[in-house]
CSV table of C-alpha atoms and ligand atoms in Angstrom, one decimal:
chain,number,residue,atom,x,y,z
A,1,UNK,CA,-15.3,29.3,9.7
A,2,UNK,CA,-17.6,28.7,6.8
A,3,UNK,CA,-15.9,26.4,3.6
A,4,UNK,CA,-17.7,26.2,0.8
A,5,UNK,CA,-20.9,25.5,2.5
A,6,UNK,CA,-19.0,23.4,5.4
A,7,UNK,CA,-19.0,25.0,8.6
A,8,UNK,CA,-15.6,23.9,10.3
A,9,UNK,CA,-16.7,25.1,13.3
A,10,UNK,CA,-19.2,21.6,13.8
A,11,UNK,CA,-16.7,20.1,11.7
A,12,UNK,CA,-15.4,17.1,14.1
A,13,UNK,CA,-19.6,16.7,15.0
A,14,UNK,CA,-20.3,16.0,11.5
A,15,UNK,CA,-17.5,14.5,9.3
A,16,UNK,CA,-18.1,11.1,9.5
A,17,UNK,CA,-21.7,11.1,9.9
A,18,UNK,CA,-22.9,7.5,11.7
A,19,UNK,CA,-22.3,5.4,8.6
A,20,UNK,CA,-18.7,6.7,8.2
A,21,UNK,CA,-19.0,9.0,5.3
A,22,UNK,CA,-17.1,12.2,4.7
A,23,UNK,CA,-19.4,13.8,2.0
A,24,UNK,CA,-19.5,10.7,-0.5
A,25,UNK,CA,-16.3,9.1,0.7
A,26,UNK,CA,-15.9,6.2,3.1
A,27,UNK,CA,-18.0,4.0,4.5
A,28,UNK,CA,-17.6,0.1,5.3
A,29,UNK,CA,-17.5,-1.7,2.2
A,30,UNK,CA,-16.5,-5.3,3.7
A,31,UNK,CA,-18.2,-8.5,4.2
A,32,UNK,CA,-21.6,-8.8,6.7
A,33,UNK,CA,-19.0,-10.9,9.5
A,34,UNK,CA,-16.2,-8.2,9.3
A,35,UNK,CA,-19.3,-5.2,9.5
A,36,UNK,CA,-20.3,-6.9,12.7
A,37,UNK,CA,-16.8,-6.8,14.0
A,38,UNK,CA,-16.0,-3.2,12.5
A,39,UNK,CA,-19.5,-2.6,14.6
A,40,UNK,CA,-18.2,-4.1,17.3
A,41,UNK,CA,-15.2,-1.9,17.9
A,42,UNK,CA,-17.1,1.4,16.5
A,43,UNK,CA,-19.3,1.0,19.5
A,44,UNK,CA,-16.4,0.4,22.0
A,45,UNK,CA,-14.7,2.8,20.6
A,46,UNK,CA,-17.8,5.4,21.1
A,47,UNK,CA,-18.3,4.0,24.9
A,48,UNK,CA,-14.2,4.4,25.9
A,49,UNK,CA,-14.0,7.9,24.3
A,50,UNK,CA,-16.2,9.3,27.1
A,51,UNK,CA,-14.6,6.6,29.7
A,52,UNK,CA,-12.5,9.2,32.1
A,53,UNK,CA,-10.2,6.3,32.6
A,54,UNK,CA,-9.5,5.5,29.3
A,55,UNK,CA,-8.7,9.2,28.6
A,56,UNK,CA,-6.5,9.6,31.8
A,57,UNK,CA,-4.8,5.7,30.6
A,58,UNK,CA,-4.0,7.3,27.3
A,59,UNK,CA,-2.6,11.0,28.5
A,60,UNK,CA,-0.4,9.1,31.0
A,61,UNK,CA,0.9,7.2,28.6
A,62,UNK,CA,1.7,9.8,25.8
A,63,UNK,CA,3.7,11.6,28.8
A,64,UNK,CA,5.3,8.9,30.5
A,65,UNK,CA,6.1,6.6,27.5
A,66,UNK,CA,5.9,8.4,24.4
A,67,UNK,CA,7.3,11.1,25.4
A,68,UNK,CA,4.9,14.0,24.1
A,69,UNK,CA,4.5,16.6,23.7
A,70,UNK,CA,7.0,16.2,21.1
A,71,UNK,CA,8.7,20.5,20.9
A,72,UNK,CA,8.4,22.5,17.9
A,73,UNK,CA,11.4,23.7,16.3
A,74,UNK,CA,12.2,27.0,14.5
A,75,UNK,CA,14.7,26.3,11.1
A,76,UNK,CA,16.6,29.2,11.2
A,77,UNK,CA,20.0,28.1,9.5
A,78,UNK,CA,17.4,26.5,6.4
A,79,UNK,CA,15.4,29.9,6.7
A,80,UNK,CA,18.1,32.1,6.6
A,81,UNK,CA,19.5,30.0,4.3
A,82,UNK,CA,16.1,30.5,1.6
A,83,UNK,CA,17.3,34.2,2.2
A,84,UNK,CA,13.4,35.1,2.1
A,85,UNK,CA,12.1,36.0,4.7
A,86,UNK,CA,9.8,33.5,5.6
A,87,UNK,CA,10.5,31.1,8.6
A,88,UNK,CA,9.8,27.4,8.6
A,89,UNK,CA,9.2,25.4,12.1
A,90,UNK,CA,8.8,21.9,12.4
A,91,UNK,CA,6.6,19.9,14.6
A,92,UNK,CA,8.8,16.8,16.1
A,93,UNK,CA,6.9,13.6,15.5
A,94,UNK,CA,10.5,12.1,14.7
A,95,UNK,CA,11.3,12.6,18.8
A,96,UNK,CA,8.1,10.3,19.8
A,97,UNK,CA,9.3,6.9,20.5
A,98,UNK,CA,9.6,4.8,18.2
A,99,UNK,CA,10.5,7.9,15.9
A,100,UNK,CA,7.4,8.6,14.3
A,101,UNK,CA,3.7,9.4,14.4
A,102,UNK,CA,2.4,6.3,14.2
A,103,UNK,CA,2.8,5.6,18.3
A,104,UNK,CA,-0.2,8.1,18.3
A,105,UNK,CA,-2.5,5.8,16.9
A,106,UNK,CA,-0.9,2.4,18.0
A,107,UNK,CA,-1.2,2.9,21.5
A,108,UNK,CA,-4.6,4.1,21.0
A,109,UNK,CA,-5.6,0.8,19.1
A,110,UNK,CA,-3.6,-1.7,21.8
A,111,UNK,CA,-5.7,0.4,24.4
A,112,UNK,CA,-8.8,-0.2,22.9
A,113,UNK,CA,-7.6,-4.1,22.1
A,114,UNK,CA,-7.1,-4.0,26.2
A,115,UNK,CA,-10.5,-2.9,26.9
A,116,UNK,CA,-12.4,-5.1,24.6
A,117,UNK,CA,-10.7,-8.0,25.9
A,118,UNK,CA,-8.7,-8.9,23.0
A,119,UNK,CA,-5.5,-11.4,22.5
A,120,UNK,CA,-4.0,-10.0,19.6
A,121,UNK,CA,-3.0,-7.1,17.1
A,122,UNK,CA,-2.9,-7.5,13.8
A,123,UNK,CA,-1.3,-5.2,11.0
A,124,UNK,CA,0.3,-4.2,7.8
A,125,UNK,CA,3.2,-2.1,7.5
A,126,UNK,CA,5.3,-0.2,4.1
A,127,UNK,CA,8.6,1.5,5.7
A,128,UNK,CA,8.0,-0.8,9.1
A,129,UNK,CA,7.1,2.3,10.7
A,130,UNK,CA,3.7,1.3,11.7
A,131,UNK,CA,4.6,-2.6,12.3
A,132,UNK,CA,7.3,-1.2,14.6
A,133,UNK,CA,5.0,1.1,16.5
A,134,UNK,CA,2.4,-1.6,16.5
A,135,UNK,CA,4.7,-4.1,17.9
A,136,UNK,CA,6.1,-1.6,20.9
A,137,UNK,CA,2.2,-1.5,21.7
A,138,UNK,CA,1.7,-5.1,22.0
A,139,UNK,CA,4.8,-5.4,23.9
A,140,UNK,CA,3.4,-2.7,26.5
A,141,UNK,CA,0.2,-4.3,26.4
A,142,UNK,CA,1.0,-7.7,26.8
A,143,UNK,CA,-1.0,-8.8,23.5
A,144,UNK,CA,0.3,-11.1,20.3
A,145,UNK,CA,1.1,-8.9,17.3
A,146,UNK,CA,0.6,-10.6,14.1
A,147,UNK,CA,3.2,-8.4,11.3
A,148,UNK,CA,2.0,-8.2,7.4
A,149,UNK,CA,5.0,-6.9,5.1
A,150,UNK,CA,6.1,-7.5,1.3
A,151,UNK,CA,9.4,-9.4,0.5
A,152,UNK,CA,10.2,-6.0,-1.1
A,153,UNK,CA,10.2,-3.9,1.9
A,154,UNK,CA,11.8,-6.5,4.4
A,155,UNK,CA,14.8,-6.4,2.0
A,156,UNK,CA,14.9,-2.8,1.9
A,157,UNK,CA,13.9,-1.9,6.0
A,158,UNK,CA,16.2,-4.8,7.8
A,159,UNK,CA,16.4,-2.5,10.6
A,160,UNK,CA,12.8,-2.2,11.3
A,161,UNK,CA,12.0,-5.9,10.8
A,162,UNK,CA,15.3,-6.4,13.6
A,163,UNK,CA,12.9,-4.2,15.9
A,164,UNK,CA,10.2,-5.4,15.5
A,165,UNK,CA,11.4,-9.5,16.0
A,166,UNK,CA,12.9,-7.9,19.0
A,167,UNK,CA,9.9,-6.8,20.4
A,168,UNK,CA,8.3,-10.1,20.0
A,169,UNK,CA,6.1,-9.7,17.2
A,170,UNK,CA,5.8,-12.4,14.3
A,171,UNK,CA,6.7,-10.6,10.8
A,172,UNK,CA,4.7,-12.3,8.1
A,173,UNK,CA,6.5,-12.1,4.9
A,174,UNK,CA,3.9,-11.5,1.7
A,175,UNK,CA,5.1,-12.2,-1.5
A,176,UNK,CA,2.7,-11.5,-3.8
A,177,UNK,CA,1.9,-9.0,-6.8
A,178,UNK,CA,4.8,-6.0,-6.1
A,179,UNK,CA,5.2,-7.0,-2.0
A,180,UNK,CA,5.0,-3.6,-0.9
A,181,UNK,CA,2.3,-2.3,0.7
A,182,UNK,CA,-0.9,-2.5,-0.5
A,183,UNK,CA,-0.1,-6.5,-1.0
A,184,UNK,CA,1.0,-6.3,2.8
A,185,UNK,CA,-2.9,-5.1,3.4
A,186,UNK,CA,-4.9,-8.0,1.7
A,187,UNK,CA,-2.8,-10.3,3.6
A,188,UNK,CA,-3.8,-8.6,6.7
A,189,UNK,CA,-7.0,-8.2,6.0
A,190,UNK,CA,-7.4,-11.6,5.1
A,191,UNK,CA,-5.6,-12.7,8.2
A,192,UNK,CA,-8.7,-10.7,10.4
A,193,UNK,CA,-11.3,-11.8,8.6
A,194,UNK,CA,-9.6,-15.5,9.8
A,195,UNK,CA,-9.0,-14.1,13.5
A,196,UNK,CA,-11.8,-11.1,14.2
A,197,UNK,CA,-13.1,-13.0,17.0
A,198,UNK,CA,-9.7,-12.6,19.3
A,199,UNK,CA,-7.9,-10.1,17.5
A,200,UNK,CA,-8.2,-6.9,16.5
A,201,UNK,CA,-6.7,-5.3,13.0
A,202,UNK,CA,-5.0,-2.0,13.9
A,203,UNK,CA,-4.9,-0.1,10.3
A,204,UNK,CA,-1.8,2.1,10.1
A,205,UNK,CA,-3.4,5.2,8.3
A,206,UNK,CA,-6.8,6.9,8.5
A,207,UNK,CA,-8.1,4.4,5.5
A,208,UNK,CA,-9.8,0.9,5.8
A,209,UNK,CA,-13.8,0.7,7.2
A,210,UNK,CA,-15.2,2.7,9.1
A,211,UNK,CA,-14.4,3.4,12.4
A,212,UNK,CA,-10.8,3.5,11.2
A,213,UNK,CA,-10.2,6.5,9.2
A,214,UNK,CA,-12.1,8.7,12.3
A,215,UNK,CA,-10.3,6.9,15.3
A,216,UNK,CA,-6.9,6.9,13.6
A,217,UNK,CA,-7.7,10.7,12.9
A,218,UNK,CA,-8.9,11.0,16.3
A,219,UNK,CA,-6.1,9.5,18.0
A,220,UNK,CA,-3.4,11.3,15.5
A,221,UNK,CA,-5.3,14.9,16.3
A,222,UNK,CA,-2.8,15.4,19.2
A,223,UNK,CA,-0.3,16.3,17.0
A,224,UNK,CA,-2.4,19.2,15.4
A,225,UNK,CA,-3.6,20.1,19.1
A,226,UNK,CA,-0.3,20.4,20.4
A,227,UNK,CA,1.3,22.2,17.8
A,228,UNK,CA,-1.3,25.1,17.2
A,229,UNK,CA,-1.0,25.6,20.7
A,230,UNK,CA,3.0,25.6,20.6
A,231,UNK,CA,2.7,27.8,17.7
A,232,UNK,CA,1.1,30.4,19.0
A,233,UNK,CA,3.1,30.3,22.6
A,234,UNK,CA,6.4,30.5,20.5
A,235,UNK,CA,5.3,33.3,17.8
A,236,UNK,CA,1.9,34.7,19.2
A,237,UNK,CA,0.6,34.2,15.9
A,238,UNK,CA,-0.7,31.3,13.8
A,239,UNK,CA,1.4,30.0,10.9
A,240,UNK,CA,0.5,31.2,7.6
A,241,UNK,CA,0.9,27.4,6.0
A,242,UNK,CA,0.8,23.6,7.2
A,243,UNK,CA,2.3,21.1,5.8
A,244,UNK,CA,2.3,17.3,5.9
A,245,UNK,CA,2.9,14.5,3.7
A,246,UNK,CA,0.3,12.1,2.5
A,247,UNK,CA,0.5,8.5,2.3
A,248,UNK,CA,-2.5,6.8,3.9
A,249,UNK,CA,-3.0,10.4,5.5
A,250,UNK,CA,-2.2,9.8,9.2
A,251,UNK,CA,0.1,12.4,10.1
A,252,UNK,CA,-1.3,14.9,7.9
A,253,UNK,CA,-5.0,14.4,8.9
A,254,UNK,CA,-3.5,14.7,12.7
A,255,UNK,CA,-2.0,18.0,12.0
A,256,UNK,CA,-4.2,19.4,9.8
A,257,UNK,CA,-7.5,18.9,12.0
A,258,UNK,CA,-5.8,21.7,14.6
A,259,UNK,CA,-5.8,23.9,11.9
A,260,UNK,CA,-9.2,23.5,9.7
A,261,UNK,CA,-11.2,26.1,11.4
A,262,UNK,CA,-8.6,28.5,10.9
A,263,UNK,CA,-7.3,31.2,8.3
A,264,UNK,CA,-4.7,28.9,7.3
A,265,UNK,CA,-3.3,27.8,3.9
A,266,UNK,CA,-3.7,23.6,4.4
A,267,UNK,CA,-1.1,21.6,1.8
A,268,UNK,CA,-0.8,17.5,1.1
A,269,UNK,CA,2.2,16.3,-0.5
A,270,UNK,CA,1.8,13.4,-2.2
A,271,UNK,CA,5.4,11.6,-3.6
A,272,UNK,CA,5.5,12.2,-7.6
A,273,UNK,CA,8.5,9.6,-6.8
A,274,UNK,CA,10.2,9.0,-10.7
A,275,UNK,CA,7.2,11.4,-12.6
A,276,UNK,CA,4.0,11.0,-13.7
A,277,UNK,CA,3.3,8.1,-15.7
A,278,UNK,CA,1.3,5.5,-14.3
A,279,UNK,CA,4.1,3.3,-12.3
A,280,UNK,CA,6.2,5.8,-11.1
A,281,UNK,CA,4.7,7.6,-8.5
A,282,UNK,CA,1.7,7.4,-5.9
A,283,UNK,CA,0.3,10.7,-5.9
A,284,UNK,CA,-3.3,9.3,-5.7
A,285,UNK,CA,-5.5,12.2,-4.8
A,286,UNK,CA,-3.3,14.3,-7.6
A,287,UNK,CA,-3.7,11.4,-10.6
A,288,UNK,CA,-6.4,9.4,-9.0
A,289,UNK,CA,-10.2,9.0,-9.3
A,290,UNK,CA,-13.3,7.8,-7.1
A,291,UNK,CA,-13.1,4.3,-6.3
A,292,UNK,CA,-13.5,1.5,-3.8
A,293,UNK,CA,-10.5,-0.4,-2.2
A,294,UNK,CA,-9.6,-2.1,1.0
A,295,UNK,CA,-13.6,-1.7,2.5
A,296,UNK,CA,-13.4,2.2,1.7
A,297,UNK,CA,-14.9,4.5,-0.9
A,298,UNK,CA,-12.1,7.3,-1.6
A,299,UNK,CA,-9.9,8.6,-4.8
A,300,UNK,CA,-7.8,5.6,-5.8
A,301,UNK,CA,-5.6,5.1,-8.7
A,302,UNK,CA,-7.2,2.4,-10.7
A,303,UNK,CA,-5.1,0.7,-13.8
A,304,UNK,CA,-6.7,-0.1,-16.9
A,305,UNK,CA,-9.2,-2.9,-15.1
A,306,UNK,CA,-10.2,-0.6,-12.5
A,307,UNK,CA,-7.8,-2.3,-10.3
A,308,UNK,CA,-5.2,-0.7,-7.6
A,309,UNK,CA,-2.7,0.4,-10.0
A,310,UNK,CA,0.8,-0.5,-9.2
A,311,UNK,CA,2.6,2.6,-7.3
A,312,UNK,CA,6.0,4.0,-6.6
A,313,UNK,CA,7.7,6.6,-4.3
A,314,UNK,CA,11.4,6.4,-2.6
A,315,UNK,CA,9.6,6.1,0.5
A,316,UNK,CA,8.1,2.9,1.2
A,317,UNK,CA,5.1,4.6,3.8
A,318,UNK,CA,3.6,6.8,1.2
A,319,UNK,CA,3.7,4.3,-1.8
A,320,UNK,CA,-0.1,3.3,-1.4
A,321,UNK,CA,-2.4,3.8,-4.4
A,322,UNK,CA,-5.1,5.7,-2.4
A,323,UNK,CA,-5.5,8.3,0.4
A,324,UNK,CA,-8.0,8.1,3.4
A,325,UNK,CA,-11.4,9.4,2.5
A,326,UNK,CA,-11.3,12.3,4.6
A,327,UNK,CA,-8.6,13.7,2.5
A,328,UNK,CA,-10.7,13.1,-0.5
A,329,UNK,CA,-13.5,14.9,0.8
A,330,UNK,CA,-11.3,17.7,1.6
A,331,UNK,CA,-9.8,17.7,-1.4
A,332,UNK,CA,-13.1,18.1,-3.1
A,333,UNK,CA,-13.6,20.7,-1.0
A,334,UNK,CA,-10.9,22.5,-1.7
A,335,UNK,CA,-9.6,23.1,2.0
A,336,UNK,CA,-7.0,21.3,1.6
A,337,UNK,CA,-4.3,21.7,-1.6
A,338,UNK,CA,-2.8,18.5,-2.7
A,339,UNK,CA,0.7,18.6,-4.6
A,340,UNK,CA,3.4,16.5,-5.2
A,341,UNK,CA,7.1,16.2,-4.9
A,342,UNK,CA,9.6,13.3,-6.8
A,343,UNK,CA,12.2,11.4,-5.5
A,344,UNK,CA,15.3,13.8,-6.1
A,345,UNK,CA,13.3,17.0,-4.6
A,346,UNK,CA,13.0,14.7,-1.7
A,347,UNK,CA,17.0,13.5,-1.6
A,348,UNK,CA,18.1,16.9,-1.8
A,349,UNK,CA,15.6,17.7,1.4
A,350,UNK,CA,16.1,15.0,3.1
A,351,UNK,CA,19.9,16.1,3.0
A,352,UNK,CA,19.3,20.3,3.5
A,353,UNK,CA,17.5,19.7,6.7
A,354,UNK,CA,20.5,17.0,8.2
A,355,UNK,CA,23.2,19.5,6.9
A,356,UNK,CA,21.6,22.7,8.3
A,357,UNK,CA,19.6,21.5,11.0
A,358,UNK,CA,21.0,18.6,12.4
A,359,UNK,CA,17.8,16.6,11.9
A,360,UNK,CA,18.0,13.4,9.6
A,361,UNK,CA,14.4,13.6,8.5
A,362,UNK,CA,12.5,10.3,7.2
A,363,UNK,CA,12.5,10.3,3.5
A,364,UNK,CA,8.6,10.5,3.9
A,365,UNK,CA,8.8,13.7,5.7
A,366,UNK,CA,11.4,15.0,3.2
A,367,UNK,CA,8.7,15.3,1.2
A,368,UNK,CA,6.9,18.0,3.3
A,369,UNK,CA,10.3,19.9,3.7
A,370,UNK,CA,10.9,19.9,0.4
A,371,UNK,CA,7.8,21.5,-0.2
A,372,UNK,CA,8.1,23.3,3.1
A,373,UNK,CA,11.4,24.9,1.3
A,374,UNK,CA,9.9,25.3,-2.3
A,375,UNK,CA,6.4,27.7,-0.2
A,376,UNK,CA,9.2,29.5,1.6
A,377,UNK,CA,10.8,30.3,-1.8
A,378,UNK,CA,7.6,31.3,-3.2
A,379,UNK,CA,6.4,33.5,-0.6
A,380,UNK,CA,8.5,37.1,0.9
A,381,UNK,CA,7.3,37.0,4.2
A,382,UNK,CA,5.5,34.6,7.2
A,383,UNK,CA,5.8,31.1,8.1
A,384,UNK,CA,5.5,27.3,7.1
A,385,UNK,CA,4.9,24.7,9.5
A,386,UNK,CA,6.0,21.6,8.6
A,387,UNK,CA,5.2,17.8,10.2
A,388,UNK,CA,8.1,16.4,10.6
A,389,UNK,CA,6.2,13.3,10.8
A,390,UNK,CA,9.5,10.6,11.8
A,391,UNK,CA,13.3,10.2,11.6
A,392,UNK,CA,15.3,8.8,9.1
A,393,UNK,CA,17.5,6.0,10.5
A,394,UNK,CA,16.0,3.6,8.9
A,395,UNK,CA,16.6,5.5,5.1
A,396,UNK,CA,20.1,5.9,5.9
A,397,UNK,CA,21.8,2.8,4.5
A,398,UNK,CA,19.3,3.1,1.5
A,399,UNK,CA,19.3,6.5,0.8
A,400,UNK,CA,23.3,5.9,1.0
A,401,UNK,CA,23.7,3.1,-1.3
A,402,UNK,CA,21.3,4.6,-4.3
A,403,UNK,CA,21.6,8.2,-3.9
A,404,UNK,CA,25.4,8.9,-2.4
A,405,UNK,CA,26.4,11.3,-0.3
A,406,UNK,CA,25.3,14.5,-1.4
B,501,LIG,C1,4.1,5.8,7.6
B,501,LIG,C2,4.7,7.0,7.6
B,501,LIG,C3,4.2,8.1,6.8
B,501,LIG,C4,3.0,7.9,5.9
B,501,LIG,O1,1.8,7.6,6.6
B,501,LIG,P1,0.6,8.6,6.8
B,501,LIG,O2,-0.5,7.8,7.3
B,501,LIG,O3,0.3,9.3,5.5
B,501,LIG,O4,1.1,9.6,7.8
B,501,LIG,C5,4.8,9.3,6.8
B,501,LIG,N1,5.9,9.5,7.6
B,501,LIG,C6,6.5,8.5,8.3
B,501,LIG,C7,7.7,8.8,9.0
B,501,LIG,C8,5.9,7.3,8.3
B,501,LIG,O5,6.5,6.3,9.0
């Protein structure tokens, strides 16, 4: 299928070319020591991809420890309920272990620490989500795991910080500038540039250098392979629209790559969290423009000193001033639509799907439903699939405390 001049059919042969760049976003803007060791895992990378037992390590352990395939299920309480017509599915990341996505990539990563002879994993993490799945890989594995989160999110996921001491992993607490995120990244990136030699930094989202926006996206395509192939088993036809939420892009890029070649209507959310002043939200391919951060080119939101601006969203994984470069690029494109959802769209999701469904989505995911939910309102007949993209014990408490029960 021909987009705009890009033929989706070579898509995944072309996009990134050899120096990382999706059209004119991202690339390996880092220091010469950290390219060498960015080239250093690009090339493993490239050699275990066609290893047989690499692939057969990694299918063995998405069945036998992860539990996938995750199912998809039909909403047909919350369908009925839109009174429509159109039914919404949802693909079950929140029943991988851990209770998200991010396994997908971290067991990936640990592998690929394992084969290049590695000690230790190092990370960043917002809702804990990724430290969490990181940590459950380095326990697997055998390696050290190294944790970088803000004081502002160890306060607000106790729970996740609990699992991931559990699991033996050091949490390093980083207090500057807001300590959320994108704080959480400089200190890990500063912490490889330290360590490069016997660690390796496992980036939670399809952003950073290249090879980590492709290998993440790689490693997260299961999820888009698995549920265009449930899809089609369960309904004999392809879903009219897919949806995912955007933070870094991880979930989303995984589901949306098993749809790009086809006639399907692609949508990002992007959390609009208290509105759209500068602040309050971190819709970043909505708001944002082209910039450079964390050793990628992409679409950023930049404050008045061309800096990260300061973001904000309910839900600590998607509050990250920029998106990976492949959603930039298809952004620019047009393939993919980017829209937002606030805070109190995502509540009132977040408790539609537990009261209807019996599913306590994360509040990341809620923002997908939400939109999920506003499509099917908009639309009088097909389906919406949604990426449910993890579960939301760990909002509970929080969600409780500031929102109430609804
Ligand atoms: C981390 C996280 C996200 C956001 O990350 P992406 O890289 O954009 O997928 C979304 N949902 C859940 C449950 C998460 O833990």
């Amino acid at each position: 299928m021909k987009f705009n001049e890009v033929d989706f059919d070579t898509y995944f042969k072309n996009y990134p070319n050899k120096e990382g760049f999706f059209g004119k976003y991202g690339g390996a803007y880092i220091s010469p020591e950290l390219k060498d060791a960015m080239e250093e895992i690009t090339h493993a990378y490239f050699t275990i991809c066609k290893s047989a037992k690499f692939i057969a390590e990694l299918r063995k352990i998405r069945k036998d420890f992860q539990g996938r395939p995750t199912p998809i299920s039909h909403l047909e309480r919350l369908s009925n309920h839109i009174g429509t017509g159109v039914q919404l599915y949802v693909k079950r990341e929140d029943l991988n272990h851990t209770g998200a996505h991010k396994l997908n990539h971290c067991m990936g990563e640990a592998l690929l620490a394992k084969y290049m002879g590695k000690k230790k994993v190092i990370a960043e993490t917002g809702a804990g989500q990724h430290g969490v799945a990181l940590a459950t890989a380095a326990a697997y594995f055998g390696l050290e795991c190294d944790i970088y989160m803000g004081s502002v999110d160890i306060k607000k996921q106790a729970p996740n910080v609990a699992r991931m001491k559990i699991l033996g992993a050091n949490v390093v607490e980083v207090t500057e500038g807001l300590a959320t995120l994108k704080e959480a990244v400089d200190g890990a990136f500063a912490a490889y540039a330290r360590e490069y030699k016997d660690a390796i930094y496992c980036i939670g989202s399809v952003v950073g250098p290249h090879p980590f926006p492709m290998m993440v996206r790689d490693f997260q395509s299961v999820v888009g392979i698995e549920a265009r192939e449930q899809f089609l088993e369960m309904t004999g036809e392809l879903p009219d629209s897919v949806v995912a939420c955007v933070g870094g892009g991880s979930n989303s890029m995984g589901m949306f790559s098993g749809f790009l070649n086809d006639p399907v209507d692609i949508y990002g959310v992007e959390p609009l969290g208290r509105g759209p002043k500068q602040g309050d939200h971190a819709a970043s391919l909505t708001y944002g423009e082209e910039g450079i951060m964390h050793g990628f080119n992409s679409i950023m939101l930049k404050d008045e000193n061309g800096e990260p601006a300061p973001v904000y969203s309910v839900a600590s994984g998607l509050d990250y001033p920029s998106s990976g470069p492949e959603h930039a690029f298809l952004h620019d494109l047009g393939r993919v639509k980017y829209d937002v959802i606030d805070d109190e769209e995502t509540v009132d999701a977040f408790y539609t799907l537990s009261r209807l469904e019996g599913i306590i989505p994360a509040i990341e995911s809620s923002h997908a439903v939400a939109y999920g939910i506003k499509l099917a309102k908009q639309m009088d007949k097909g389906s919406v699939l949604i990426c449910l993209s993890g579960r939301g014990d760990k909002d509970m408490d929080y969600i409780i405390e500031k929102y109430g029960i609804r």
